Coordinates of C-alpha atoms and ligand atoms in Angstrom, one line a residue:
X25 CA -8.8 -18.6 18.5
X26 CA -8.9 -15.3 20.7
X27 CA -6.3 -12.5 20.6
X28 CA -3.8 -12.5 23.6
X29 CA -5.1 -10.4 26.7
X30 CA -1.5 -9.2 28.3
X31 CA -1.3 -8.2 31.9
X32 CA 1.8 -6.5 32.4
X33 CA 4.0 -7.6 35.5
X34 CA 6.5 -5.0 35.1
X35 CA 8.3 -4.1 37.9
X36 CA 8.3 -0.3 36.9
X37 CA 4.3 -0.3 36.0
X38 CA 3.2 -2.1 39.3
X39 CA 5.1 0.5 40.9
X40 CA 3.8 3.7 39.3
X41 CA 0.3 2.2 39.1
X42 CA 0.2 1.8 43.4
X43 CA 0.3 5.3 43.7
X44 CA -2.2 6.0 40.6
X45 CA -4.7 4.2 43.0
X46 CA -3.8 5.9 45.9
X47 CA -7.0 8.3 47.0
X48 CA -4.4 10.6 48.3
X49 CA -2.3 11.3 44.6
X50 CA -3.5 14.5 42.8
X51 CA -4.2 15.5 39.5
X52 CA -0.4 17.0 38.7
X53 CA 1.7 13.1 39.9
X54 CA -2.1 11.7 38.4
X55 CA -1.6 12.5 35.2
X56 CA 2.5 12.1 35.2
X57 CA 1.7 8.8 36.2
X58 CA -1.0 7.7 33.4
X59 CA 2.1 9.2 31.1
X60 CA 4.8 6.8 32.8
X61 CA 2.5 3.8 32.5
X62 CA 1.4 4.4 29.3
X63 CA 5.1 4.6 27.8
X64 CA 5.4 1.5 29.9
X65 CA 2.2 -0.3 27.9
X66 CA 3.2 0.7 24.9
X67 CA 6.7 -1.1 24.8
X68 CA 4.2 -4.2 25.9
X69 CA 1.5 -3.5 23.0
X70 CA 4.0 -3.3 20.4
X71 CA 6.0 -5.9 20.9
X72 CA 4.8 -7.8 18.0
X73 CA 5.0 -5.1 15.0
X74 CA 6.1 -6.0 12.1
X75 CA 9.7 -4.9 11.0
X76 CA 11.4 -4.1 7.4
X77 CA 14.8 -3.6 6.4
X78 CA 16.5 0.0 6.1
X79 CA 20.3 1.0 5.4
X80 CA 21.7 3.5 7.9
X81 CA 25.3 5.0 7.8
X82 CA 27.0 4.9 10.6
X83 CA 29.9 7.2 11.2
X84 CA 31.8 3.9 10.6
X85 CA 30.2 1.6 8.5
X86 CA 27.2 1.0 6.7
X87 CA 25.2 -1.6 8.3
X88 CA 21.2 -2.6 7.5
X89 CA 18.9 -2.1 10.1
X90 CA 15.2 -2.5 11.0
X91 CA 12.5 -0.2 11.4
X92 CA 8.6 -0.1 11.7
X93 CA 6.9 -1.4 8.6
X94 CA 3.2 -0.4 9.8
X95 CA 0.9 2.6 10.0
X96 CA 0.1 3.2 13.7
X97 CA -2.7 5.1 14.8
X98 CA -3.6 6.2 18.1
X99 CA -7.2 6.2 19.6
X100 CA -7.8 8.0 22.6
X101 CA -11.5 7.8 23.9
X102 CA -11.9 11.0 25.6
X103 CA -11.6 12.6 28.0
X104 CA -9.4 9.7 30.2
X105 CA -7.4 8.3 27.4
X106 CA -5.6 11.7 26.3
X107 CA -3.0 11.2 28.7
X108 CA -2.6 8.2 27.5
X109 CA -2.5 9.2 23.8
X110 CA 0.2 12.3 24.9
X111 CA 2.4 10.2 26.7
X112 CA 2.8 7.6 23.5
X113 CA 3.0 10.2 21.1
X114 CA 6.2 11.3 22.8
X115 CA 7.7 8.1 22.1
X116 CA 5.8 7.3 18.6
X117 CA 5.9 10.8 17.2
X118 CA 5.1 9.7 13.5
X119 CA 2.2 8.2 14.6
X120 CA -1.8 9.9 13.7
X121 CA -4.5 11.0 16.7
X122 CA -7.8 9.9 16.0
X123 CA -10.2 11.4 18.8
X124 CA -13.2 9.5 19.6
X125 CA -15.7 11.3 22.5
X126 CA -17.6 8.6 24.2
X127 CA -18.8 9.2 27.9
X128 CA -20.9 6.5 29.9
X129 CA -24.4 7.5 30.7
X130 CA -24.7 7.3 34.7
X131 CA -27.8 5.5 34.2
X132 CA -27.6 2.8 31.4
X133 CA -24.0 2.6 31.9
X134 CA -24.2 2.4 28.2
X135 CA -21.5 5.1 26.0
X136 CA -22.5 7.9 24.2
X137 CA -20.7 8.9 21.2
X138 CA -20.2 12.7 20.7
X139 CA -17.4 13.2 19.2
X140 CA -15.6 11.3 16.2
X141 CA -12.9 12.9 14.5
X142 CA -11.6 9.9 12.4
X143 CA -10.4 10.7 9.0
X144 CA -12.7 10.3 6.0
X145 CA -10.1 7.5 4.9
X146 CA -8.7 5.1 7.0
X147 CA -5.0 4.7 6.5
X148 CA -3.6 2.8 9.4
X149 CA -2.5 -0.7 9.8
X150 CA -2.6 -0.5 13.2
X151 CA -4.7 1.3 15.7
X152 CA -4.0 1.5 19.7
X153 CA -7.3 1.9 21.2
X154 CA -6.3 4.2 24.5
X155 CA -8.1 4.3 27.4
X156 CA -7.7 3.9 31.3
X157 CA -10.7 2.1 32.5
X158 CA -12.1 -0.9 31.0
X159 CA -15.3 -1.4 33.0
X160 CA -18.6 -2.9 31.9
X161 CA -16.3 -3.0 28.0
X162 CA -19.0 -0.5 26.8
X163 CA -16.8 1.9 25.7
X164 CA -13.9 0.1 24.2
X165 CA -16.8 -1.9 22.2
X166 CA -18.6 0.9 20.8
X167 CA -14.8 2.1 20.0
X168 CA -13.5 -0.5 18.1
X169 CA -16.8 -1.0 16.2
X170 CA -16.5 2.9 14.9
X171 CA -12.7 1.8 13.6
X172 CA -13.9 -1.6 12.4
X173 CA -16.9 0.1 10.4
X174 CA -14.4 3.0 9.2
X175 CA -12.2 0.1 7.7
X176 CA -9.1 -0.4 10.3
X177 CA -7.4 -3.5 9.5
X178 CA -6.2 -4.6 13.2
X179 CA -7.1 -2.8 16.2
X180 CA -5.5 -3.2 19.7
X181 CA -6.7 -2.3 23.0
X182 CA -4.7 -0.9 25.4
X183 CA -6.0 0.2 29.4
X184 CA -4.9 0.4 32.7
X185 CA -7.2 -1.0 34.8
X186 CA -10.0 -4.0 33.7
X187 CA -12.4 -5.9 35.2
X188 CA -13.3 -9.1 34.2
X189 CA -17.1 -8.4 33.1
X190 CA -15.4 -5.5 30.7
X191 CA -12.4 -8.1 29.6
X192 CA -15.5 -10.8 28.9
X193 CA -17.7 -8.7 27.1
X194 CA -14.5 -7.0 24.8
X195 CA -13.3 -10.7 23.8
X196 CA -16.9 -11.8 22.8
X197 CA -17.4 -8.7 21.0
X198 CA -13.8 -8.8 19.3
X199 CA -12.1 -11.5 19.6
X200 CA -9.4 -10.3 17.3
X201 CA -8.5 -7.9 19.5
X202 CA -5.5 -8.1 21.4
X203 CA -5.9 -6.7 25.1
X204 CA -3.1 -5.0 27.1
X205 CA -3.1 -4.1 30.8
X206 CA -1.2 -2.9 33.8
X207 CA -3.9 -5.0 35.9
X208 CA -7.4 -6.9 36.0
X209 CA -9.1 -6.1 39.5
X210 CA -11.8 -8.0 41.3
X211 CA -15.2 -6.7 39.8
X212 CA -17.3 -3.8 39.3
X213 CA -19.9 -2.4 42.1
X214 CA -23.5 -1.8 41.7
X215 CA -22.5 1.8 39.8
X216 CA -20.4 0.4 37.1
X217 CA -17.3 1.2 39.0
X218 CA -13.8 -1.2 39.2
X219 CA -12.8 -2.4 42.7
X220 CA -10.4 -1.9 43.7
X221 CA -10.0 0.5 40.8
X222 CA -8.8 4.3 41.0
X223 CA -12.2 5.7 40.7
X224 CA -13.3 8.0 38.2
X225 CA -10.4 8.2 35.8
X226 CA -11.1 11.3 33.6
X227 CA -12.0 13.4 36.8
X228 CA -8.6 12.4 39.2
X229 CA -6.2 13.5 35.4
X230 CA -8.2 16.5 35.2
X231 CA -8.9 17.6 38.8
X232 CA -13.1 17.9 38.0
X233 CA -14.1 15.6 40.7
Ligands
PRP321 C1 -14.8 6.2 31.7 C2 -13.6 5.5 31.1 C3 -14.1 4.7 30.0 C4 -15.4 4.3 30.5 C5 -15.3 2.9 30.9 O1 -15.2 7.3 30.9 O2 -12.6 6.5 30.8 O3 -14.2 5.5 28.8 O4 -15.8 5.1 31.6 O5 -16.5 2.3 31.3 P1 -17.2 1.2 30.5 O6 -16.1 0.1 30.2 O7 -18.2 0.7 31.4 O8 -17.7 1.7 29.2 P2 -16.4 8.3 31.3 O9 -17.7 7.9 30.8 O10 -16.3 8.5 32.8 O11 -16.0 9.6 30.6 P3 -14.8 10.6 30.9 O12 -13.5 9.9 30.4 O13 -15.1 11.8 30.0 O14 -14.8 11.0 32.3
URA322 N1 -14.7 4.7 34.5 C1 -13.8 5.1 35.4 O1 -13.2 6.2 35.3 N2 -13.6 4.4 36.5 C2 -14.2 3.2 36.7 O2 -13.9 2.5 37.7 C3 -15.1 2.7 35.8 C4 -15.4 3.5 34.7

């Protein structure tokens, strides 16, 4: 059986993400909204995680808690999922960065690996695959096959925007990935691009279009 794909139908992200889309928002509101949504998608993404027990002391009592019994790592593909990655770090500070640098040729549509900064040992339970745009599923693939390879025990991914030839090709690739999303668009157009989409993610965050 396949992982769960999520689309998220909170009220706050389906807000924030119509003005990501809009052809009118600049980088600055750009980027504070890929931070806003991606706080959002990680509440959704880690709904699941395992807890364990832990005493606290209140100023009252003592009373047994719960907190987070995994290793999480997060994984942004560059350049587009490092707002992503910022924006959960602020919530998850213990968690690690790994930086994988993957860009889409314009031609082949197929990703390029040129940068891998994964530790020499894995030691996560748990890694959050982070980026905006999952288009032809390219990327995230040739992603989650570095962690697999490196020895990563469960890997989620976790965009913004799909489309349904990247969501098919991820969950024949890895089925045992669990997907999460603030939407899944029509289709992609005859450049690789999602429609309706946002257009090019990594160039509206960082103003090079
Ligand atoms: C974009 C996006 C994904 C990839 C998605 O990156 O951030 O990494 O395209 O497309 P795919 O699903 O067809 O592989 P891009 O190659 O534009 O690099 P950038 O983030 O550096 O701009
Ligand atoms: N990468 C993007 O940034 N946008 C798309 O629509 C497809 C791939």
């Amino acid at each position: 059986m396949s992982a769960p794909i999520h689309i998220s139908d909170h009220p706050l992200i389906q807000h924030k993400l119509a003005r990501l889309r809009a052809v009118e928002t600049k980088p600055p509101e750009f980027r504070d909204l890929i931070a806003a949504i991606s706080r959002g998608l990680l509440f959704e993404a880690t709904r699941d995680l395992p807890l364990r027990p832990v005493e606290v002391t209140t100023p009252l009592a003592q009373v047994t808690c719960r907190e987070i019994g995994v290793r999480i790592g997060l994984v942004p593909v560059l350049r587009a999922g490092l707002g992503m990655a910022e924006a959960m770090l602020e919530a998850l500070p213990e968690a690690s960065v790994w930086h994988l640098g993957l860009y889409r040729d314009h031609a082949t549509l197929k990703p390029v690996t040129y940068y891998n900064k994964l530790p020499a040992r894995s030691d996560m339970d748990l890694a959050l695959v982070l980026d905006p745009m999952l288009a032809t599923g390219g990327s995230a693939i040739a992603a989650i096959n570095i962690l697999k390879q490196h020895g990563t025990p469960k890997v989620t991914f976790v965009g913004i925007i799909g489309a349904p030839e990247g969501r098919d090709a991820l969950r024949s690739a890895h089925p045992d990935v669990p997907i999460v999303l603030a939407a899944l668009d029509d289709r992609l157009n005859d450049i690789g691009y999602i429609v309706p989409g946002l257009g090019d993610a990594g160039d509206r965050q960082f103003g090079t279009i």
